[in-house]
Amino acid sequence: MSLAFVPAGPARARTAILISGRGSNMAALLAAAADPAYPAQVVLVLANKASAAGLATAAAAGIPTAVVESRGFKGDRAGFEAAVQAELARHGVELIALAGFMRVLTEGFVAHWFGRMVNIHPSLLPSFPGLETHERALAAGVRLHGCTVHLVSPGVDEGPILAQAAVPVLAGDDADSLAARVLAQEHRLYPAALAWLAAGRVRLVAGRALVDAADGAGALANPLP
Ligand code: GRF
């Protein structure tokens, strides 16, 4: 048994958010971290494209931003990650939150940050890793769908699960309506899960992540029995 992340002291954990796009999860994390009592402090928002819309949101909130253009490192993932790592080191980053970051990270980078890097994925993992999760959930006919916050391991959308939120799939849903229902839960779940990690409340036990927080009571069922 070990803690995934051990806070260095009373100071808030210095956190980087990595994005590639609109950054709505990033915005939810920034809003939570605006409270001085929140255990993580966002010290950097880093994007792999200058066109990521979330960069402007972060800058408007007064958060330092950086761009490491992955296009400039075609076929050189190690070179790209070395440049990212340099930015992380420059800002004294202790924790990484991936929020719609569309680059697969190398095993070396992931191993270096294991226990200190989280991701949010729009499905109830291990169902539907990868892209187009809402389309695939609809095609599979699942009645419950949702989102997962997990520690990042080398496989794509793999790693010990910290927390999940489930939503019903409704009869009239299309991918957009289902995505919107899941996204609303992502914005609630991610700030909570990052806070648990940053506060040293996540233990690793036999490959699983156990969170020191209240378990959801009762059951989620759809349709209701
Ligand atoms: C979210 O659905 C997240 O779960 C996935 O990518 C999307 C990013 O959206 N990893 P946003 O940039 O946070 O709005």
Coordinates of N, CA and C and ligand atoms in Angstrom, one line a residue:
M1 N 0.8 -1.2 0.0 CA 0.0 0.0 0.0 C 0.9 1.2 0.0
S2 N 0.6 2.2 -0.9 CA 1.3 3.5 -0.9 C 0.4 4.6 -1.3
L3 N 0.7 5.8 -0.9 CA -0.1 6.9 -1.5 C 0.4 7.2 -2.9
A4 N -0.6 7.5 -3.8 CA -0.3 7.8 -5.1 C 0.6 9.1 -5.2
F5 N 0.1 10.1 -4.4 CA 0.8 11.4 -4.4 C 0.9 11.8 -2.9
V6 N 2.1 12.1 -2.5 CA 2.3 12.5 -1.1 C 2.6 14.1 -1.1
P7 N 1.6 14.8 -0.5 CA 1.8 16.3 -0.5 C 3.1 16.6 0.2
A8 N 3.9 17.6 -0.4 CA 5.2 17.9 0.1 C 5.1 18.7 1.5
G9 N 3.9 19.3 1.7 CA 3.8 20.1 3.0 C 2.4 20.7 2.9
P10 N 2.2 21.8 3.7 CA 0.9 22.4 3.7 C 0.6 23.2 2.4
A11 N 1.6 23.5 1.6 CA 1.4 24.2 0.3 C 0.5 23.4 -0.6
R12 N -0.3 24.1 -1.4 CA -1.1 23.4 -2.4 C -0.2 22.8 -3.5
A13 N -0.7 21.6 -4.0 CA 0.1 20.9 -5.0 C 0.1 21.7 -6.3
R14 N 1.3 21.9 -6.8 CA 1.5 22.7 -8.0 C 1.2 21.8 -9.2
T15 N 0.1 22.3 -9.9 CA -0.5 21.4 -10.9 C -0.5 22.1 -12.3
A16 N -0.2 21.2 -13.3 CA -0.3 21.7 -14.7 C -1.5 21.0 -15.3
I17 N -2.2 21.7 -16.2 CA -3.3 21.1 -16.9 C -2.9 21.1 -18.4
L18 N -3.0 19.9 -19.0 CA -2.6 19.8 -20.4 C -3.8 19.6 -21.3
I19 N -3.9 20.5 -22.3 CA -5.1 20.5 -23.2 C -4.7 20.5 -24.6
S20 N -5.7 20.2 -25.5 CA -5.5 20.3 -26.9 C -6.7 21.1 -27.6
G21 N -7.7 21.4 -26.8 CA -8.9 22.0 -27.5 C -9.6 23.0 -26.6
R22 N -11.0 22.8 -26.5 CA -11.8 23.9 -26.0 C -11.6 24.1 -24.5
G23 N -11.2 23.0 -23.7 CA -10.8 23.3 -22.4 C -11.9 23.5 -21.4
S24 N -13.1 22.8 -21.6 CA -14.1 23.0 -20.6 C -13.8 22.3 -19.3
N25 N -13.2 21.1 -19.3 CA -12.7 20.5 -18.1 C -11.7 21.3 -17.4
M26 N -10.8 21.9 -18.2 CA -9.8 22.8 -17.6 C -10.4 23.9 -16.9
A27 N -11.5 24.5 -17.5 CA -12.2 25.7 -16.9 C -12.8 25.2 -15.6
A28 N -13.3 24.0 -15.5 CA -13.9 23.5 -14.3 C -12.9 23.3 -13.2
L29 N -11.7 22.9 -13.6 CA -10.6 22.7 -12.6 C -10.1 24.1 -12.1
L30 N -10.0 25.1 -13.1 CA -9.6 26.4 -12.7 C -10.6 27.0 -11.7
A31 N -11.9 26.8 -12.0 CA -12.9 27.4 -11.1 C -12.8 26.8 -9.7
A32 N -12.5 25.5 -9.6 CA -12.4 24.9 -8.3 C -11.1 25.4 -7.6
A33 N -10.1 25.5 -8.4 CA -8.8 25.9 -7.8 C -8.7 27.4 -7.5
A34 N -9.7 28.1 -7.9 CA -9.8 29.6 -7.5 C -10.0 29.7 -6.0
D35 N -10.5 28.7 -5.4 CA -10.7 28.7 -3.9 C -9.4 28.4 -3.2
P36 N -8.9 29.3 -2.4 CA -7.6 29.0 -1.8 C -7.6 27.7 -0.9
A37 N -8.7 27.2 -0.6 CA -8.8 26.0 0.2 C -8.7 24.7 -0.6
Y38 N -8.8 24.9 -1.9 CA -8.7 23.7 -2.8 C -7.2 23.2 -2.8
P39 N -7.0 21.9 -2.7 CA -5.6 21.4 -2.4 C -4.7 21.5 -3.6
A40 N -5.1 21.8 -4.8 CA -4.2 22.0 -5.9 C -4.3 23.4 -6.4
Q41 N -3.1 23.9 -6.8 CA -3.0 25.2 -7.4 C -2.6 25.0 -8.9
V42 N -3.3 25.7 -9.8 CA -2.9 25.5 -11.2 C -1.8 26.5 -11.5
V43 N -0.6 26.0 -11.8 CA 0.5 26.9 -12.1 C 0.8 27.0 -13.6
L44 N 0.2 26.1 -14.4 CA 0.5 26.1 -15.8 C -0.6 25.5 -16.6
V45 N -1.0 26.1 -17.7 CA -1.9 25.4 -18.7 C -1.0 25.2 -19.9
L46 N -0.8 24.0 -20.4 CA 0.1 23.8 -21.5 C -0.8 23.1 -22.6
A47 N -0.6 23.6 -23.8 CA -1.3 23.0 -25.0 C -0.3 22.6 -26.0
N48 N -0.7 21.5 -26.8 CA 0.2 21.1 -27.8 C -0.2 21.7 -29.2
K49 N -1.1 22.7 -29.1 CA -1.4 23.5 -30.4 C -1.7 24.9 -29.9
A50 N -1.2 25.9 -30.7 CA -1.5 27.3 -30.4 C -3.0 27.6 -30.6
S51 N -3.7 26.8 -31.4 CA -5.1 27.0 -31.7 C -6.0 26.5 -30.6
A52 N -5.5 25.9 -29.5 CA -6.4 25.4 -28.5 C -7.2 26.5 -27.8
A53 N -8.5 26.5 -27.9 CA -9.3 27.6 -27.4 C -9.2 27.8 -25.9
G54 N -8.9 26.7 -25.2 CA -8.7 26.8 -23.7 C -7.6 27.7 -23.3
L55 N -6.6 28.0 -24.2 CA -5.5 28.8 -23.8 C -6.0 30.3 -23.4
A56 N -6.9 30.8 -24.2 CA -7.5 32.1 -23.9 C -8.2 32.1 -22.6
T57 N -9.0 31.1 -22.3 CA -9.7 31.0 -21.1 C -8.7 31.0 -19.9
A58 N -7.6 30.3 -20.0 CA -6.6 30.2 -18.9 C -6.0 31.6 -18.8
A59 N -5.6 32.2 -19.9 CA -4.9 33.5 -19.8 C -5.8 34.5 -19.2
A60 N -7.1 34.5 -19.5 CA -8.1 35.4 -19.0 C -8.2 35.2 -17.5
A61 N -8.0 34.0 -17.0 CA -8.0 33.7 -15.5 C -6.7 34.0 -14.9
G62 N -5.7 34.5 -15.6 CA -4.5 34.9 -15.0 C -3.5 33.7 -14.8
I63 N -3.8 32.6 -15.5 CA -2.9 31.4 -15.3 C -1.8 31.4 -16.4
P64 N -0.6 31.2 -16.0 CA 0.5 31.1 -17.0 C 0.2 30.0 -18.1
T65 N 0.4 30.3 -19.3 CA 0.2 29.3 -20.4 C 1.5 29.0 -21.2
A66 N 1.5 27.9 -21.8 CA 2.7 27.5 -22.7 C 2.1 26.7 -23.8
V67 N 2.8 26.8 -25.0 CA 2.5 26.0 -26.1 C 3.7 25.2 -26.5
V68 N 3.6 23.9 -26.6 CA 4.7 23.1 -27.2 C 4.0 22.4 -28.4
E69 N 4.3 23.0 -29.6 CA 3.6 22.5 -30.8 C 4.0 21.1 -31.2
S70 N 3.1 20.1 -31.0 CA 3.5 18.7 -31.3 C 3.8 18.6 -32.8
R71 N 3.2 19.4 -33.6 CA 3.4 19.4 -35.1 C 4.9 19.6 -35.4
G72 N 5.5 20.3 -34.6 CA 7.0 20.6 -34.8 C 7.9 19.5 -34.5
F73 N 7.3 18.4 -33.9 CA 8.1 17.2 -33.5 C 7.7 16.0 -34.2
K74 N 7.3 16.1 -35.5 CA 6.8 14.9 -36.2 C 7.6 13.7 -36.0
G75 N 7.0 12.6 -35.5 CA 7.8 11.3 -35.3 C 8.8 11.4 -34.2
D76 N 8.9 12.5 -33.5 CA 9.9 12.5 -32.4 C 9.1 12.8 -31.1
R77 N 8.5 11.7 -30.6 CA 7.7 11.9 -29.4 C 8.6 12.2 -28.2
A78 N 9.8 11.6 -28.2 CA 10.7 11.9 -27.0 C 11.1 13.3 -27.0
G79 N 11.3 13.9 -28.2 CA 11.7 15.3 -28.3 C 10.6 16.2 -27.8
F80 N 9.4 15.9 -28.3 CA 8.2 16.6 -27.8 C 8.0 16.6 -26.3
E81 N 8.2 15.4 -25.8 CA 8.0 15.2 -24.3 C 9.1 15.9 -23.5
A82 N 10.3 15.9 -24.1 CA 11.4 16.6 -23.4 C 11.1 18.1 -23.3
A83 N 10.5 18.7 -24.4 CA 10.1 20.1 -24.4 C 9.0 20.3 -23.4
V84 N 8.0 19.4 -23.3 CA 6.9 19.5 -22.3 C 7.5 19.4 -20.9
Q85 N 8.4 18.5 -20.7 CA 9.0 18.3 -19.4 C 9.8 19.5 -18.9
A86 N 10.4 20.2 -19.9 CA 11.2 21.4 -19.5 C 10.2 22.5 -19.0
E87 N 9.0 22.6 -19.7 CA 8.1 23.6 -19.2 C 7.5 23.2 -17.8
L88 N 7.3 21.9 -17.6 CA 6.8 21.4 -16.3 C 7.8 21.7 -15.2
A89 N 9.1 21.5 -15.5 CA 10.1 21.7 -14.5 C 10.3 23.2 -14.2
R90 N 10.2 24.0 -15.3 CA 10.3 25.5 -15.2 C 9.3 26.0 -14.2
H91 N 8.1 25.4 -14.2 CA 7.0 25.9 -13.3 C 6.9 25.1 -12.0
G92 N 7.8 24.2 -11.8 CA 7.8 23.4 -10.5 C 6.6 22.6 -10.3
V93 N 6.2 21.9 -11.4 CA 4.9 21.2 -11.4 C 5.1 19.8 -10.7
E94 N 4.1 19.6 -9.8 CA 4.1 18.3 -9.0 C 3.0 17.3 -9.5
L95 N 1.9 17.9 -10.1 CA 0.8 17.0 -10.6 C 0.4 17.5 -12.0
I96 N 0.0 16.5 -12.8 CA -0.5 16.8 -14.1 C -1.9 16.3 -14.2
A97 N -2.8 17.2 -14.8 CA -4.2 16.8 -15.1 C -4.3 16.9 -16.6
L98 N -4.6 15.8 -17.3 CA -4.8 15.8 -18.7 C -6.3 16.1 -18.9
A99 N -6.6 17.1 -19.7 CA -8.0 17.5 -19.9 C -8.2 17.7 -21.4
G100 N -8.5 16.6 -22.1 CA -8.7 16.6 -23.5 C -7.4 16.8 -24.2
F101 N -6.3 16.2 -23.7 CA -5.0 16.3 -24.3 C -4.8 15.2 -25.3
M102 N -4.7 15.5 -26.6 CA -4.9 14.5 -27.6 C -3.6 13.9 -28.1
R103 N -2.6 13.7 -27.2 CA -1.3 13.1 -27.6 C -1.1 11.9 -26.7
V104 N -0.7 10.8 -27.4 CA -0.4 9.6 -26.6 C 1.0 9.8 -26.0
L105 N 1.2 9.6 -24.7 CA 2.5 9.8 -24.1 C 3.3 8.5 -24.0
T106 N 4.6 8.7 -24.1 CA 5.5 7.5 -24.1 C 5.5 6.8 -22.7
E107 N 5.9 5.6 -22.8 CA 6.0 4.8 -21.5 C 6.9 5.5 -20.5
G108 N 8.0 6.0 -21.0 CA 9.0 6.7 -20.1 C 8.4 7.9 -19.4
F109 N 7.6 8.7 -20.1 CA 7.0 9.9 -19.5 C 5.9 9.5 -18.5
V110 N 5.1 8.5 -18.9 CA 4.1 8.0 -18.1 C 4.6 7.4 -16.8
A111 N 5.7 6.6 -16.9 CA 6.3 6.0 -15.7 C 6.9 7.1 -14.8
H112 N 7.5 8.1 -15.4 CA 8.0 9.2 -14.6 C 6.9 9.9 -13.7
W113 N 5.7 10.0 -14.3 CA 4.7 10.7 -13.6 C 3.6 9.8 -13.0
F114 N 3.9 8.5 -12.9 CA 2.9 7.6 -12.5 C 2.4 8.0 -11.0
G115 N 1.1 8.0 -10.8 CA 0.6 8.4 -9.5 C 0.4 9.9 -9.3
R116 N 1.0 10.6 -10.3 CA 1.0 12.1 -10.2 C 0.3 12.7 -11.4
M117 N -0.2 11.8 -12.3 CA -0.9 12.3 -13.5 C -2.2 11.6 -13.7
V118 N -3.3 12.5 -13.9 CA -4.6 12.0 -14.0 C -5.2 12.4 -15.4
N119 N -6.2 11.6 -15.8 CA -6.9 11.9 -17.0 C -8.4 11.8 -16.8
I120 N -9.2 12.5 -17.6 CA -10.6 12.2 -17.6 C -11.0 11.7 -19.0
H121 N -11.8 10.7 -18.9 CA -12.3 10.0 -20.2 C -13.8 9.9 -20.2
P122 N -14.4 10.2 -21.4 CA -15.9 10.3 -21.4 C -16.5 8.9 -21.7
S123 N -16.2 7.9 -20.8 CA -17.0 6.7 -20.8 C -16.7 6.0 -19.4
L124 N -17.5 5.0 -19.1 CA -17.2 4.2 -17.9 C -16.2 3.2 -18.3
L125 N -14.9 3.5 -18.1 CA -13.8 2.5 -18.4 C -14.0 1.3 -17.5
P126 N -13.6 0.1 -18.0 CA -12.8 -0.1 -19.3 C -13.7 -0.2 -20.5
S127 N -15.0 0.1 -20.4 CA -15.8 0.2 -21.7 C -15.4 1.4 -22.5
F128 N -15.3 1.3 -23.8 CA -15.1 2.4 -24.7 C -13.9 3.3 -24.5
P129 N -12.7 2.7 -24.4 CA -11.5 3.5 -24.5 C -11.4 4.1 -25.9
G130 N -10.6 5.2 -26.0 CA -10.4 5.7 -27.3 C -11.4 6.8 -27.7
L131 N -11.6 7.0 -29.0 CA -12.4 8.1 -29.4 C -13.9 7.7 -29.7
E132 N -14.7 8.8 -29.9 CA -16.2 8.6 -30.3 C -16.9 7.6 -29.3
T133 N -16.7 7.9 -28.0 CA -17.2 7.1 -27.0 C -18.8 7.1 -26.9
H134 N -19.3 8.3 -27.2 CA -20.8 8.5 -27.1 C -21.5 7.7 -28.3
E135 N -20.9 7.8 -29.5 CA -21.4 7.1 -30.6 C -21.4 5.6 -30.3
R136 N -20.3 5.1 -29.8 CA -20.1 3.7 -29.6 C -21.0 3.2 -28.4
A137 N -21.2 4.0 -27.4 CA -22.1 3.7 -26.3 C -23.6 3.5 -26.9
L138 N -24.0 4.5 -27.7 CA -25.3 4.4 -28.3 C -25.4 3.1 -29.2
A139 N -24.4 2.9 -30.0 CA -24.5 1.7 -30.9 C -24.5 0.4 -30.1
A140 N -23.9 0.4 -28.9 CA -23.8 -0.8 -28.1 C -25.1 -1.0 -27.4
G141 N -25.9 0.1 -27.2 CA -27.2 0.0 -26.6 C -27.1 0.0 -25.0
V142 N -26.0 0.5 -24.5 CA -25.9 0.5 -23.0 C -26.9 1.4 -22.5
R143 N -27.4 1.2 -21.3 CA -28.4 2.0 -20.7 C -27.8 3.0 -19.7
L144 N -26.6 2.7 -19.2 CA -25.8 3.7 -18.4 C -24.5 3.9 -19.1
H145 N -24.1 5.2 -19.1 CA -22.8 5.7 -19.7 C -22.2 6.6 -18.7
G146 N -21.1 7.3 -19.0 CA -20.6 8.2 -18.0 C -19.2 8.6 -18.3
C147 N -18.4 8.9 -17.2 CA -17.1 9.4 -17.3 C -16.2 8.8 -16.2
T148 N -14.9 8.8 -16.4 CA -14.0 8.2 -15.5 C -12.8 9.1 -15.3
V149 N -12.3 9.3 -14.1 CA -11.0 9.9 -13.8 C -10.1 8.8 -13.3
H150 N -9.0 8.7 -14.0 CA -8.0 7.6 -13.6 C -6.6 8.1 -13.6
L151 N -5.8 7.4 -12.9 CA -4.3 7.6 -13.0 C -3.9 7.1 -14.3
V152 N -2.9 7.8 -14.9 CA -2.4 7.4 -16.2 C -1.4 6.4 -16.2
S153 N -1.7 5.3 -16.9 CA -0.7 4.2 -17.1 C -0.4 4.2 -18.6
P154 N 0.6 3.4 -19.0 CA 1.1 3.4 -20.4 C 0.0 3.2 -21.5
G155 N -1.0 2.3 -21.3 CA -2.0 2.0 -22.3 C -2.9 3.2 -22.5
V156 N -3.5 3.3 -23.7 CA -4.4 4.5 -23.9 C -5.7 4.3 -23.1
D157 N -6.0 5.3 -22.3 CA -7.2 5.3 -21.4 C -7.2 4.1 -20.4
E158 N -6.0 3.8 -19.9 CA -5.8 2.8 -18.9 C -5.2 3.4 -17.7
G159 N -5.4 2.7 -16.6 CA -4.8 3.1 -15.3 C -5.8 3.0 -14.2
P160 N -5.3 2.9 -13.0 CA -6.2 2.8 -11.8 C -7.3 3.9 -11.8
I161 N -8.5 3.4 -11.6 CA -9.7 4.3 -11.6 C -9.8 5.0 -10.3
L162 N -9.9 6.4 -10.3 CA -10.1 7.1 -9.1 C -11.6 7.3 -8.8
A163 N -12.4 7.6 -9.8 CA -13.8 7.9 -9.6 C -14.5 7.8 -11.0
Q164 N -15.8 7.5 -10.9 CA -16.7 7.4 -12.1 C -18.0 8.1 -11.8
A165 N -18.6 8.7 -12.8 CA -20.0 9.2 -12.7 C -20.8 8.6 -13.8
A166 N -22.0 8.1 -13.5 CA -22.8 7.4 -14.5 C -24.0 8.3 -14.8
V167 N -24.5 8.3 -16.1 CA -25.7 9.0 -16.5 C -26.5 8.0 -17.3
P168 N -27.9 8.2 -17.3 CA -28.7 7.3 -18.1 C -28.6 7.6 -19.6
V169 N -28.7 6.6 -20.4 CA -28.9 6.8 -21.8 C -30.4 6.9 -22.1
L170 N -30.9 8.0 -22.6 CA -32.3 8.1 -22.8 C -32.7 7.8 -24.2
A171 N -34.0 7.4 -24.3 CA -34.5 6.9 -25.6 C -34.2 7.8 -26.8
G172 N -34.4 9.1 -26.6 CA -34.2 10.0 -27.7 C -32.8 10.5 -27.9
D173 N -31.8 10.0 -27.2 CA -30.5 10.5 -27.3 C -29.8 10.4 -28.7
D174 N -29.1 11.4 -29.0 CA -28.0 11.2 -30.1 C -26.7 11.5 -29.4
A175 N -25.6 11.4 -30.2 CA -24.3 11.5 -29.6 C -24.1 12.9 -28.9
D176 N -24.7 13.9 -29.4 CA -24.6 15.3 -28.8 C -25.3 15.4 -27.5
S177 N -26.5 14.9 -27.5 CA -27.3 15.0 -26.2 C -26.6 14.2 -25.1
L178 N -26.1 13.0 -25.5 CA -25.5 12.1 -24.5 C -24.2 12.8 -24.1
A179 N -23.4 13.3 -25.0 CA -22.1 14.0 -24.7 C -22.3 15.1 -23.7
A180 N -23.4 15.9 -23.9 CA -23.7 17.0 -23.0 C -24.0 16.5 -21.6
R181 N -24.8 15.4 -21.5 CA -25.1 14.9 -20.2 C -23.9 14.4 -19.5
V182 N -23.0 13.7 -20.2 CA -21.8 13.2 -19.6 C -20.8 14.4 -19.2
L183 N -20.7 15.4 -20.1 CA -19.8 16.5 -19.8 C -20.2 17.2 -18.6
A184 N -21.5 17.4 -18.3 CA -21.9 18.1 -17.1 C -21.3 17.3 -15.9
Q185 N -21.3 16.0 -15.9 CA -20.8 15.2 -14.8 C -19.3 15.2 -14.8
E186 N -18.6 15.3 -16.0 CA -17.1 15.5 -16.0 C -16.7 16.7 -15.2
H187 N -17.5 17.8 -15.4 CA -17.1 19.0 -14.8 C -17.3 19.0 -13.2
R188 N -18.1 18.1 -12.7 CA -18.3 17.9 -11.3 C -17.2 16.9 -10.8
L189 N -17.0 15.8 -11.5 CA -16.2 14.8 -11.0 C -14.7 15.1 -11.0
Y190 N -14.2 15.8 -12.1 CA -12.8 16.0 -12.2 C -12.2 16.9 -11.1
P191 N -12.9 18.0 -10.8 CA -12.3 18.8 -9.7 C -12.3 18.0 -8.3
A192 N -13.3 17.2 -8.1 CA -13.3 16.4 -6.9 C -12.2 15.4 -6.9
A193 N -12.0 14.7 -8.0 CA -11.0 13.6 -8.0 C -9.6 14.2 -7.9
L194 N -9.3 15.4 -8.6 CA -8.0 16.0 -8.5 C -7.7 16.5 -7.1
A195 N -8.8 16.9 -6.4 CA -8.6 17.4 -5.0 C -8.2 16.2 -4.1
W196 N -8.8 15.0 -4.3 CA -8.5 13.9 -3.5 C -7.0 13.5 -3.7
L197 N -6.6 13.5 -5.0 CA -5.2 13.1 -5.3 C -4.3 14.2 -4.6
A198 N -4.6 15.4 -4.8 CA -3.7 16.5 -4.4 C -3.6 16.5 -2.8
A199 N -4.6 16.1 -2.2 CA -4.6 16.1 -0.7 C -4.0 14.8 -0.1
G200 N -3.5 14.0 -1.0 CA -2.9 12.7 -0.5 C -3.9 11.7 0.0
R201 N -5.1 11.7 -0.6 CA -6.2 10.8 -0.2 C -6.4 9.7 -1.2
V202 N -5.4 9.4 -2.0 CA -5.5 8.3 -2.9 C -4.4 7.3 -2.6
R203 N -4.8 6.0 -2.3 CA -3.9 5.0 -2.0 C -3.8 4.0 -3.1
L204 N -2.7 3.4 -3.4 CA -2.5 2.4 -4.4 C -2.5 1.0 -3.7
V205 N -3.4 0.2 -3.9 CA -3.5 -1.1 -3.3 C -3.6 -2.2 -4.4
A206 N -2.6 -3.0 -4.5 CA -2.7 -4.1 -5.5 C -3.2 -3.7 -6.9
G207 N -2.6 -2.5 -7.3 CA -2.9 -2.1 -8.7 C -4.2 -1.3 -8.8
R208 N -4.9 -1.1 -7.7 CA -6.2 -0.3 -7.7 C -5.9 1.0 -6.9
A209 N -6.7 2.0 -7.3 CA -6.6 3.3 -6.5 C -7.8 3.4 -5.6
L210 N -7.5 3.5 -4.3 CA -8.6 3.6 -3.4 C -8.6 5.1 -2.8
V211 N -9.8 5.7 -2.9 CA -10.0 7.1 -2.5 C -10.6 7.1 -1.1
D212 N -10.0 7.9 -0.3 CA -10.5 8.2 1.0 C -11.6 9.2 0.9
A213 N -12.8 8.8 0.5 CA -14.0 9.7 0.3 C -15.2 8.9 0.5
A214 N -16.3 9.5 0.7 CA -17.6 8.8 0.9 C -18.0 8.0 -0.4
D215 N -18.3 6.8 -0.3 CA -18.8 6.0 -1.4 C -20.2 6.4 -1.7
G216 N -20.6 6.4 -3.0 CA -22.0 6.7 -3.4 C -22.9 5.6 -2.8
A217 N -24.0 6.0 -2.2 CA -24.9 5.0 -1.6 C -25.9 4.6 -2.6
G218 N -26.5 3.5 -2.4 CA -27.6 3.1 -3.3 C -27.1 2.6 -4.7
A219 N -28.0 2.6 -5.6 CA -27.7 2.1 -6.9 C -28.2 3.1 -8.0
L220 N -27.5 3.0 -9.1 CA -28.0 3.7 -10.3 C -28.6 2.7 -11.2
A221 N -29.8 2.9 -11.6 CA -30.4 1.9 -12.5 C -31.2 2.7 -13.6
N222 N -31.1 2.2 -14.8 CA -31.9 2.8 -15.9 C -32.2 1.7 -16.9
P223 N -33.5 1.4 -17.2 CA -34.7 1.9 -16.6 C -34.8 1.6 -15.1
L224 N -35.6 2.3 -14.4 CA -35.7 2.0 -12.9 C -36.5 0.7 -12.8
P225 N -36.1 -0.2 -11.9 CA -36.8 -1.4 -11.7 C -38.1 -1.1 -10.9
Ligands
GRF1 C1 -13.8 15.6 -22.7 O1 -14.9 14.9 -23.0 C2 -12.8 14.6 -21.9 O2 -13.4 13.7 -21.2 C3 -12.0 14.0 -23.1 O3 -11.9 15.1 -24.0 C4 -12.9 16.0 -23.9 C5 -12.3 17.3 -23.6 O4 -13.2 18.4 -23.6 N1 -10.8 13.5 -22.6 P1 -12.8 19.8 -23.0 O5 -11.6 20.3 -23.8 O6 -12.4 19.6 -21.5 O7 -14.0 20.7 -23.1

